Amino acid sequence: MTVRYNLSYAWSRRRFLQGIGAAAGLVTVLRSLESAAEGGTAPKRLLIIQRPVGTVYQNFWPQGSGTDFTLSRILDPFAAMKDRMVVMRDLKLPFEGSVGGGHERGTVLMTTGQRTKKLYPGNGGDDPVAEGPSIDQLLVRQSTELQGTAIASLQVSCDKRADTPEVSTRHMSYSGASAPMTPYYQPLDAYRRVFGALMPGGPTSDNLDALARARLEKKSVLDFAMKDLKRLESLAPSSQRETLDAHAAAIREVEKEFDADPRDPASCGVAEEPETIDVSGHIDPYNSSHVVNERDDVKHARIGALHFAVVKAALRCDLTRVVTFQWAPGTNHVSFGELWPPDSSIYKVHHTTSHDPDTRDTLEFLTRVEEFYARLVAGFLQQLAETEDVGGGKLLDSTLVPYITEVGTRTHNWDNMPWVLFGGANTKLRGGQVWNNRGGGLRSTNDVWMACAAALGAPDLVMGDNDQRTKAVEGLFG
């Protein structure tokens, strides 16, 4: 159905757009309402989620192949997503001829796919420089289906600690060669970036400072835009009034998450600034027991939940369609409680423990950390599967979610990469399968990204040098 707007509407629309200044988020809202009124479908989206330090193969790979398989212990939290997931086998990072350490090189290659040639000075001598843009930024430029939002892409991370001030392990997104895009570590900062786009005048420094002060008083970003929202309500197609209410509800929902009980021990310093979570700065030496006095996993999960709340609202309101989410660098120093098999009362650091001898206890600990991340990601995917999309259907229906890591295992190998793809019906992902290369050897992860790109509206996108790719993997979409 095509909705024809009269001259009166066009004049009112022009006046509205002139009046809101740089509040690009409101422009996006109006466009999405008009698109829905004209019978448009929900836009496609890309959400790349990283977890660190690879996996434990014997507890990760499913039993079986093709569409006849049983989920493994690590993947069991995704049972409700089984028909919307593809477990990838026979993958390798295009690591040949590159420089850099295990996690360092792996992190750059997993998203850029381009051979690394030089290192940043210092930083342990193994910190490679990216030689080109990452897949998310290539898609932002080449896929019209992912364009047109107030925020071209969003980068978030839940912990920034690494062995050194290295660049490679702490960045997933690159706008170009030697151009890392720093993620938002605090959910408050991500919230201000996303929803500042709804404020009259846009996300200026003064506006963001005013928003921060207002949030301390438990006020909403919507309070800054009520006048414009009322005008937008009168301007929007009548069939989309409920959709506009859904936009507001999505924002209220994420703000409710930020206003959780301040007595929650995961929300440190909440009396002064509830949205900021105090994160440990401890760096664990390799030649230690890797036992620390403070556990990070509770705060770590809380930061992840708040980031996910912002991401969900941003996707639902179509303020962005491209997000990279990093749990922690591969060389992380996140400590976990209740996961060390011999003594659940002690707190063990993830990455440095992975360098210990290959004992049963070490592998069990690493498996439990993988399960920790899987449960949190599975919970968020379920939220997306249950959340109404303002463009129709559910959020997960039109969202492709690669769940990736920078190494295969704790040994820093880059073959047999344990990646998983999730996606709803509108992404055309052929879920419910374990993909393998049918005896054809290992395929480059670049070939997977090219298949994803085609499904997201960029069939001509290529990744990496000529010898680092073949063609888009077949059988994943359609």
PDB file of N, CA and C in Angstrom, residues 9 13 79-80 134 158 184 187 241 268 334 360 376 414 422 469:
ATOM      1  N   TYR A   9       0.431  18.204   4.774  1.00  0.00           N
ATOM      2  CA  TYR A   9       1.334  17.332   5.529  1.00  0.00           C
ATOM      3  C   TYR A   9       2.789  17.671   5.206  1.00  0.00           C
ATOM      4  N   ARG A  13       5.473  18.793   7.868  1.00  0.00           N
ATOM      5  CA  ARG A  13       6.669  17.974   8.030  1.00  0.00           C
ATOM      6  C   ARG A  13       7.923  18.832   7.934  1.00  0.00           C
ATOM      7  N   ALA A  79      19.582 -23.376  23.545  1.00  0.00           N
ATOM      8  CA  ALA A  79      18.634 -24.395  23.083  1.00  0.00           C
ATOM      9  C   ALA A  79      17.382 -23.780  22.467  1.00  0.00           C
ATOM     10  N   ALA A  80      16.886 -22.696  23.071  1.00  0.00           N
ATOM     11  CA  ALA A  80      15.673 -22.054  22.547  1.00  0.00           C
ATOM     12  C   ALA A  80      15.924 -21.396  21.198  1.00  0.00           C
ATOM     13  N   SER A 134      36.984  -2.527   9.315  1.00  0.00           N
ATOM     14  CA  SER A 134      36.362  -3.763   9.793  1.00  0.00           C
ATOM     15  C   SER A 134      35.067  -4.030   9.046  1.00  0.00           C
ATOM     16  N   CYS A 158      32.684  -4.116  27.576  1.00  0.00           N
ATOM     17  CA  CYS A 158      32.377  -4.258  29.002  1.00  0.00           C
ATOM     18  C   CYS A 158      33.603  -4.201  29.899  1.00  0.00           C
ATOM     19  N   TYR A 184      32.406   2.452  23.750  1.00  0.00           N
ATOM     20  CA  TYR A 184      31.941   2.996  25.020  1.00  0.00           C
ATOM     21  C   TYR A 184      32.040   1.887  26.065  1.00  0.00           C
ATOM     22  N   PRO A 187      28.055   1.981  30.251  1.00  0.00           N
ATOM     23  CA  PRO A 187      26.732   2.051  29.627  1.00  0.00           C
ATOM     24  C   PRO A 187      26.140   3.452  29.625  1.00  0.00           C
ATOM     25  N   ARG A 241       0.398   5.789  15.366  1.00  0.00           N
ATOM     26  CA  ARG A 241       0.439   6.401  16.704  1.00  0.00           C
ATOM     27  C   ARG A 241       0.911   5.394  17.758  1.00  0.00           C
ATOM     28  N   CYS A 268      28.318   0.019  41.810  1.00  0.00           N
ATOM     29  CA  CYS A 268      29.162   0.781  42.736  1.00  0.00           C
ATOM     30  C   CYS A 268      29.021   2.276  42.482  1.00  0.00           C
ATOM     31  N   VAL A 334      39.629 -10.062  33.743  1.00  0.00           N
ATOM     32  CA  VAL A 334      38.356 -10.202  34.437  1.00  0.00           C
ATOM     33  C   VAL A 334      38.415 -11.427  35.348  1.00  0.00           C
ATOM     34  N   ARG A 360      42.823 -30.628  34.179  1.00  0.00           N
ATOM     35  CA  ARG A 360      41.373 -30.783  34.179  1.00  0.00           C
ATOM     36  C   ARG A 360      40.704 -29.567  34.822  1.00  0.00           C
ATOM     37  N   LEU A 376      24.459 -15.342  29.270  1.00  0.00           N
ATOM     38  CA  LEU A 376      24.104 -13.926  29.161  1.00  0.00           C
ATOM     39  C   LEU A 376      23.690 -13.566  27.731  1.00  0.00           C
ATOM     40  N   TRP A 414      44.539 -20.310  15.427  1.00  0.00           N
ATOM     41  CA  TRP A 414      43.568 -19.550  14.630  1.00  0.00           C
ATOM     42  C   TRP A 414      42.838 -20.446  13.630  1.00  0.00           C
ATOM     43  N   PHE A 422      23.517 -16.316  14.599  1.00  0.00           N
ATOM     44  CA  PHE A 422      22.115 -16.318  14.997  1.00  0.00           C
ATOM     45  C   PHE A 422      21.366 -15.329  14.107  1.00  0.00           C
ATOM     46  N   ARG A 469      40.840 -15.191   0.880  1.00  0.00           N
ATOM     47  CA  ARG A 469      39.422 -15.460   0.685  1.00  0.00           C
ATOM     48  C   ARG A 469      39.253 -16.312  -0.555  1.00  0.00           C
TER      49      ARG A 469
END
